[in-house]
Tab-separated table of C-alpha atoms in Angstrom:
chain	number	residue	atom	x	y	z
A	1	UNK	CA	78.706	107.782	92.807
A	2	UNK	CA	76.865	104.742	94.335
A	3	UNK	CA	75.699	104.568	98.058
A	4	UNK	CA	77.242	102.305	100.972
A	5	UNK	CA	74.873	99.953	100.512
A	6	UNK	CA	75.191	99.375	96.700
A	7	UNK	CA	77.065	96.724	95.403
A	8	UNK	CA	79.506	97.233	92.479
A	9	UNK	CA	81.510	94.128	90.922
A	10	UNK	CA	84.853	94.371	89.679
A	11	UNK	CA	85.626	90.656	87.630
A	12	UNK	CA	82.743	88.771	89.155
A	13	UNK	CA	83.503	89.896	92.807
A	14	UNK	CA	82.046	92.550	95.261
A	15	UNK	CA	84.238	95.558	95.687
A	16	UNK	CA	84.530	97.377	98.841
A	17	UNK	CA	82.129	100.825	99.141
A	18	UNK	CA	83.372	102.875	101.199
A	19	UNK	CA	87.305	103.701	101.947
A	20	UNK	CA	89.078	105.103	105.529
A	21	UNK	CA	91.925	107.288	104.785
A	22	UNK	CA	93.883	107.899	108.089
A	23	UNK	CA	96.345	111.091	106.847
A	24	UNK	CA	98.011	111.999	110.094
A	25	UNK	CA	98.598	110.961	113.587
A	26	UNK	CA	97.681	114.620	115.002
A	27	UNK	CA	94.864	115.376	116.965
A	28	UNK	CA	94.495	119.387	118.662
A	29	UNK	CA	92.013	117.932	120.640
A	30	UNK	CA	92.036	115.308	123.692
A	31	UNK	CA	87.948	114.222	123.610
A	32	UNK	CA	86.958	112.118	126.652
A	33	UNK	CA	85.364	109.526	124.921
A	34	UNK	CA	88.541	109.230	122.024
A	35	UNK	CA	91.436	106.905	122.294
A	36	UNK	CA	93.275	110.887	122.591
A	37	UNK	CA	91.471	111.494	125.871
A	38	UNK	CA	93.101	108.316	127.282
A	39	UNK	CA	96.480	107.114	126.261
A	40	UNK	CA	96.793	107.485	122.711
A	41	UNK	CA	99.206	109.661	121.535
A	42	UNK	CA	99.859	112.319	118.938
A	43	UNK	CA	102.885	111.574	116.856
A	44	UNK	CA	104.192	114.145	113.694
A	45	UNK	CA	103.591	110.935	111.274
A	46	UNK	CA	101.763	111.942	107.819
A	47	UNK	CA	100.633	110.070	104.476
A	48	UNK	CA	102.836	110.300	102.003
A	49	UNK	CA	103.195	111.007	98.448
A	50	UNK	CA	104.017	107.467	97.251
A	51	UNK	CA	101.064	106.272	99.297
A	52	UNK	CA	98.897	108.964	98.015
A	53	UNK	CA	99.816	108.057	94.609
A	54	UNK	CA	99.564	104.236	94.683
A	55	UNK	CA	96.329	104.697	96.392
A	56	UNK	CA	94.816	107.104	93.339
A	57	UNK	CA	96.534	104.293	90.875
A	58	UNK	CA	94.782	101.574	92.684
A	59	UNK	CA	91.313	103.110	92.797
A	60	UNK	CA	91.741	103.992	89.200
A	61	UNK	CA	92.100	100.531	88.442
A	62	UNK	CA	88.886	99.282	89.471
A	63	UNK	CA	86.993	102.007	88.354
A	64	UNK	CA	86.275	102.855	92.240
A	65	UNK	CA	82.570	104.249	92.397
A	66	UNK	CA	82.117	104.112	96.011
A	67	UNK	CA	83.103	106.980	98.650
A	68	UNK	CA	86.398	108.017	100.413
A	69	UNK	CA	86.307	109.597	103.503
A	70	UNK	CA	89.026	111.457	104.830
A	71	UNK	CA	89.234	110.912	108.914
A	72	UNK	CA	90.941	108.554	110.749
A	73	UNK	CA	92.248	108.934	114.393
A	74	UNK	CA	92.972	112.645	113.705
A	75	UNK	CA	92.504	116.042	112.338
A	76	UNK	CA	93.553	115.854	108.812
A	77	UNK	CA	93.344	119.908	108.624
A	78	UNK	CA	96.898	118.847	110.220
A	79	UNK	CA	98.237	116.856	107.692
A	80	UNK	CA	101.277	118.402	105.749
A	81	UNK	CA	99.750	116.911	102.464
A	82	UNK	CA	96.283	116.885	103.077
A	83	UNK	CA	95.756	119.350	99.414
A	84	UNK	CA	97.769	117.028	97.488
A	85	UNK	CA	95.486	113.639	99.006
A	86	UNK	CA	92.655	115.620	97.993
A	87	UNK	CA	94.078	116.471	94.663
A	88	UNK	CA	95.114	113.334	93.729
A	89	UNK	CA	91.650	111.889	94.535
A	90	UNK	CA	89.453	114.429	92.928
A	91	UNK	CA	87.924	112.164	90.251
A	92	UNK	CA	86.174	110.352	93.085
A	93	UNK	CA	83.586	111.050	95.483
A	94	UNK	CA	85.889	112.086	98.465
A	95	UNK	CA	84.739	113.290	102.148
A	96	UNK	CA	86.941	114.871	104.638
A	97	UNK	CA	85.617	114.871	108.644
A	98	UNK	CA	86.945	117.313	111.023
A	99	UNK	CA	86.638	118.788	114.177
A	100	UNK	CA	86.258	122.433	112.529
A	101	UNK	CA	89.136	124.211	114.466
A	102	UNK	CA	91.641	125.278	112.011
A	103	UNK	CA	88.713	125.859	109.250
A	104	UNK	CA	89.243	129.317	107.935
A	105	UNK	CA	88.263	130.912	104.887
A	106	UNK	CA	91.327	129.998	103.237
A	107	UNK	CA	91.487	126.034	103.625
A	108	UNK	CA	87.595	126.239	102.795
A	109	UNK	CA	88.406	127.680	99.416
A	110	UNK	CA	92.093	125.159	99.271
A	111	UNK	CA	89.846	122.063	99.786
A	112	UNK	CA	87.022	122.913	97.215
A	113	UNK	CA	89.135	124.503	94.533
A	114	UNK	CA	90.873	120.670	94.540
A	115	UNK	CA	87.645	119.188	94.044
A	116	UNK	CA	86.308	118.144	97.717
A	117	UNK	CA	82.913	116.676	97.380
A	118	UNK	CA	81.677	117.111	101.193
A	119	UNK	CA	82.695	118.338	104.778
A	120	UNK	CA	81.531	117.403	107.661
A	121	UNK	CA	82.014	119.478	110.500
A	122	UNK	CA	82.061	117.685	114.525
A	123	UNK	CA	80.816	120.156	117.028
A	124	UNK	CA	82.099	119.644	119.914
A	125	UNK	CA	81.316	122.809	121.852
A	126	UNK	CA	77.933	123.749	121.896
A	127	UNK	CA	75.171	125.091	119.828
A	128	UNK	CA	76.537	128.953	118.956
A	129	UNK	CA	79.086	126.488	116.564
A	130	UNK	CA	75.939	126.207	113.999
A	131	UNK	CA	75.875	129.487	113.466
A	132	UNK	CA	79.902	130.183	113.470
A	133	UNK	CA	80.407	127.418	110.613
A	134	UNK	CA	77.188	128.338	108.478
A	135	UNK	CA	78.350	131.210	108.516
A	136	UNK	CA	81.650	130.804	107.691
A	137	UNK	CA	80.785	128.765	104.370
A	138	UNK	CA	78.159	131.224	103.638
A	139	UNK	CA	80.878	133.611	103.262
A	140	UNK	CA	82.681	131.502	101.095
A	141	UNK	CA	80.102	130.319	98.913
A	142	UNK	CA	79.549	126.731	99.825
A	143	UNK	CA	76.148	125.690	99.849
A	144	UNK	CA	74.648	123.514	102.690
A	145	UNK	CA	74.484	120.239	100.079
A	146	UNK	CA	78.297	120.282	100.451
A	147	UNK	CA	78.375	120.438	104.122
A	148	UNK	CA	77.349	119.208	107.314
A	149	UNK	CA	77.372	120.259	110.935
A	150	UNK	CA	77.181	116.949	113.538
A	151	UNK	CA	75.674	118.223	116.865
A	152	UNK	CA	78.481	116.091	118.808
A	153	UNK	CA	78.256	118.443	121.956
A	154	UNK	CA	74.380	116.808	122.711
A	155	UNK	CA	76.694	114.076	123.805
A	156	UNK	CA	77.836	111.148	122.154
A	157	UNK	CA	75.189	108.193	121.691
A	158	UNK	CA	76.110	104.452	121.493
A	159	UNK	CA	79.906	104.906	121.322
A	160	UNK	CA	81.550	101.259	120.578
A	161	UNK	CA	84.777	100.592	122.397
A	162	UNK	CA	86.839	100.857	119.726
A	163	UNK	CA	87.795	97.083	119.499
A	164	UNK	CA	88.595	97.155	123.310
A	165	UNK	CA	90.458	99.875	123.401
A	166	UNK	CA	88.161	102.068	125.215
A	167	UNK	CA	86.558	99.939	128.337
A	168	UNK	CA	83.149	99.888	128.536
A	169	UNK	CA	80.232	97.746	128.861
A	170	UNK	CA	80.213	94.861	126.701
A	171	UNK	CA	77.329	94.336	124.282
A	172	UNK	CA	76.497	93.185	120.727
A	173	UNK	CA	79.647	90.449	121.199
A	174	UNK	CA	77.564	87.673	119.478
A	175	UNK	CA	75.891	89.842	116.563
A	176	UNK	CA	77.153	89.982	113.392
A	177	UNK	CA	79.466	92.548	111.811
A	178	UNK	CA	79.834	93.607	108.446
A	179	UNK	CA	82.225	96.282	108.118
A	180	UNK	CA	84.746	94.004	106.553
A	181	UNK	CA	82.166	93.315	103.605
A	182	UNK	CA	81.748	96.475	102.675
A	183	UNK	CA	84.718	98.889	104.024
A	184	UNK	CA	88.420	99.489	104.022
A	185	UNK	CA	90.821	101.478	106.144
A	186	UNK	CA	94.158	102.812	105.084
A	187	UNK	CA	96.542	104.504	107.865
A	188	UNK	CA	98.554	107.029	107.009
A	189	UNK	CA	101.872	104.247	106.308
A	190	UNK	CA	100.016	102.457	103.718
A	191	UNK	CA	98.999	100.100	105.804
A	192	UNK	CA	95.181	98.231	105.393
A	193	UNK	CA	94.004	98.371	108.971
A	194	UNK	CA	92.261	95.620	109.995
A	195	UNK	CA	88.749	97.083	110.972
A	196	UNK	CA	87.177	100.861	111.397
A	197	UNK	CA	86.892	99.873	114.680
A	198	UNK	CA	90.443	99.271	115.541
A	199	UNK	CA	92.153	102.295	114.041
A	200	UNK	CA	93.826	102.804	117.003
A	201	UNK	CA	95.012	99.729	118.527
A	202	UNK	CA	96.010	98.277	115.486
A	203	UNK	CA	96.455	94.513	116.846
A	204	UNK	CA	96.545	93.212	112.913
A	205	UNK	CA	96.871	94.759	109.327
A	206	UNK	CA	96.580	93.071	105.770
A	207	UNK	CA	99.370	94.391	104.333
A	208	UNK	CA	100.813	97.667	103.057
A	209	UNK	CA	99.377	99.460	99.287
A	210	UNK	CA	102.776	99.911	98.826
A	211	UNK	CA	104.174	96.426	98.079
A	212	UNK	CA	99.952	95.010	97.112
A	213	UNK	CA	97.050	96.256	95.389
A	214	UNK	CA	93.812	97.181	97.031
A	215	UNK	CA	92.318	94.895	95.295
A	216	UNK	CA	94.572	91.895	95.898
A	217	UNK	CA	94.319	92.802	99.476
A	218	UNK	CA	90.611	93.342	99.289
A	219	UNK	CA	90.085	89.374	97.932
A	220	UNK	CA	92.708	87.831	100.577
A	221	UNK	CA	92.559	84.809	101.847
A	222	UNK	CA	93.094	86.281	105.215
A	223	UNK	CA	90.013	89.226	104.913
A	224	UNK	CA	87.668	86.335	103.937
A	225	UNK	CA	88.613	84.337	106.749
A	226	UNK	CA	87.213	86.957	109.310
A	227	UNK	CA	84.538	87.874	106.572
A	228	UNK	CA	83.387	84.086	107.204
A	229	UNK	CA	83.356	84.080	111.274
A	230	UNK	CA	82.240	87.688	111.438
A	231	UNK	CA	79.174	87.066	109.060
A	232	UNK	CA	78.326	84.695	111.222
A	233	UNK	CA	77.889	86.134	114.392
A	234	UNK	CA	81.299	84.267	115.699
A	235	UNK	CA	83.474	87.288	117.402
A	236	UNK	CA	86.020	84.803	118.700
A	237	UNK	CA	89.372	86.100	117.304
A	238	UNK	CA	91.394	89.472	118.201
A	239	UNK	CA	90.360	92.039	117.800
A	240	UNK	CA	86.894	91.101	117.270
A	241	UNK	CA	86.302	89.663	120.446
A	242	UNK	CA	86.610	92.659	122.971
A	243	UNK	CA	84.908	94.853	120.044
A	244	UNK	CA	81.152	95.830	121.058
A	245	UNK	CA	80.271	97.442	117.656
A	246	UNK	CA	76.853	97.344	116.114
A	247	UNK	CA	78.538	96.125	112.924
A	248	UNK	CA	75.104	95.528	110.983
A	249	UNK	CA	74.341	99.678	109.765
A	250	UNK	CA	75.523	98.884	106.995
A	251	UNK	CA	76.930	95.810	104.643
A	252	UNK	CA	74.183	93.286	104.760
A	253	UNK	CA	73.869	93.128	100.639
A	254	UNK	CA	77.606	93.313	100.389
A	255	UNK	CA	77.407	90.186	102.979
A	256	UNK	CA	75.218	88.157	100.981
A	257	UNK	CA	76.828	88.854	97.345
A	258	UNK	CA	79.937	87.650	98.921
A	259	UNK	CA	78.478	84.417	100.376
A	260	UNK	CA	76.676	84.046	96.888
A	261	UNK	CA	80.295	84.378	95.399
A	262	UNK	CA	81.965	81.693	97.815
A	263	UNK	CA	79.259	78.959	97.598
């Protein structure tokens, strides 16, 4: 397993590190400061099989060393085929977030018997939720290196907008980004969203897994034409340009390798 930051190449090129899986468009919970709390809807839609297996086929290909992580705009504890995703993806380091809810004893032992790597647990509700969830994977035998418990109810810090589609104050508009150096996102169709950041308004995609590869999609002409304005600080086009993310956390090295690749 290599870290975000580390930069693998596949044929000369920089591979992405770190993949979004979006499984299902179900949330059980309606957060003020989601998309969910506003106008974005739940709708029965979940990945699957095909998409689960081109995506394993894909990954296999180039010898994928980075991380998945299992998220998206809702709780994947609700996704019909969340087992067989996990499954399927076992022989890499995979990551499932979720708001804790429907954990139970049961799906604890389902996920970790097919090979999940990590959980991490948002807690939404207040500090006695420490204590509820370590104990609950005490009970089941899962040491605290395979879990983590966010302490979401402090109050969320620094939330971006979600590429406009939250309003809020308007800041970090002429930084750089980097998230499309380093990161993909898959919705739960197949299709390669166009940024983290705009996994719920959706304004563009780069194609569907099912008729590309990752890879093919990952060394567009298209991605590398945001790559370019984004790496410079230019935020001009859609979505980009209502987005107030702090897109420099992570990516810098995979930002440079790629300018050393197209100069």
């Amino acid at each position: 397993m290599k870290s975000v930051d580390e930069v693998v190449l596949y044929k000369g090129k920089s591979l992405f590190s770190w993949l979004d899986i979006n499984p299902v468009e179900l949330c059980n919970r309606t957060c003020e400061f989601c998309p969910r709390g506003i106008n974005y809807l739940n709708q029965d839609f979940h990945i699957s099989q095909r998409v689960i297996e081109k995506l394993g086929l894909d990954l296999e290909e180039i010898n994928f060393e980075g991380t998945i992580n299992i998220c998206g705009n809702g709780e994947p504890l609700l996704c019909d085929n969340l087992l067989l995703l996990v499954s399927r993806l076992k022989d890499f380091n995979l990551e499932l977030v979720t708001n804790g809810d429907l954990l139970t004893e049961k799906s604890i032992y389902d996920l970790f018997d097919n090979d999940l790597n990590f959980i991490n647990v948002s807690l939404y509700d207040g500090e006695h939720q420490v204590d509820k969830f370590n104990e609950l994977f005490l009970k089941c035998g899962i040491l605290k290196s395979k879990y983590f418990l966010r302490e979401y109810w402090k109050g969320p810090k620094n939330l971006a907008n979600r590429a406009g589609f939250i309003k809020n104050n308007k800041n970090n508009l002429n930084k750089p980004c980097y998230y499309m150096h380093y990161s993909m996102q898959i919705d739960w169709n197949g299709d390669v969203l166009f940024c983290i950041q705009d996994i719920y308004g959706k304004i563009r995609t780069f194609g569907n897994v099912k008729d590309k590869s990752l890879l093919d999609i990952w060394n567009s002409d298209e991605i590398n034409k945001y790559r370019e304005l984004l790496g410079d600080g230019k935020r001009t086009e859609s979505p980009c340009n209502n987005c107030d993310a702090l897109g420099i956390v992570h990516g810098y090295k995979h930002y440079l390798e790629w300018k050393n690749e197209k100069y």
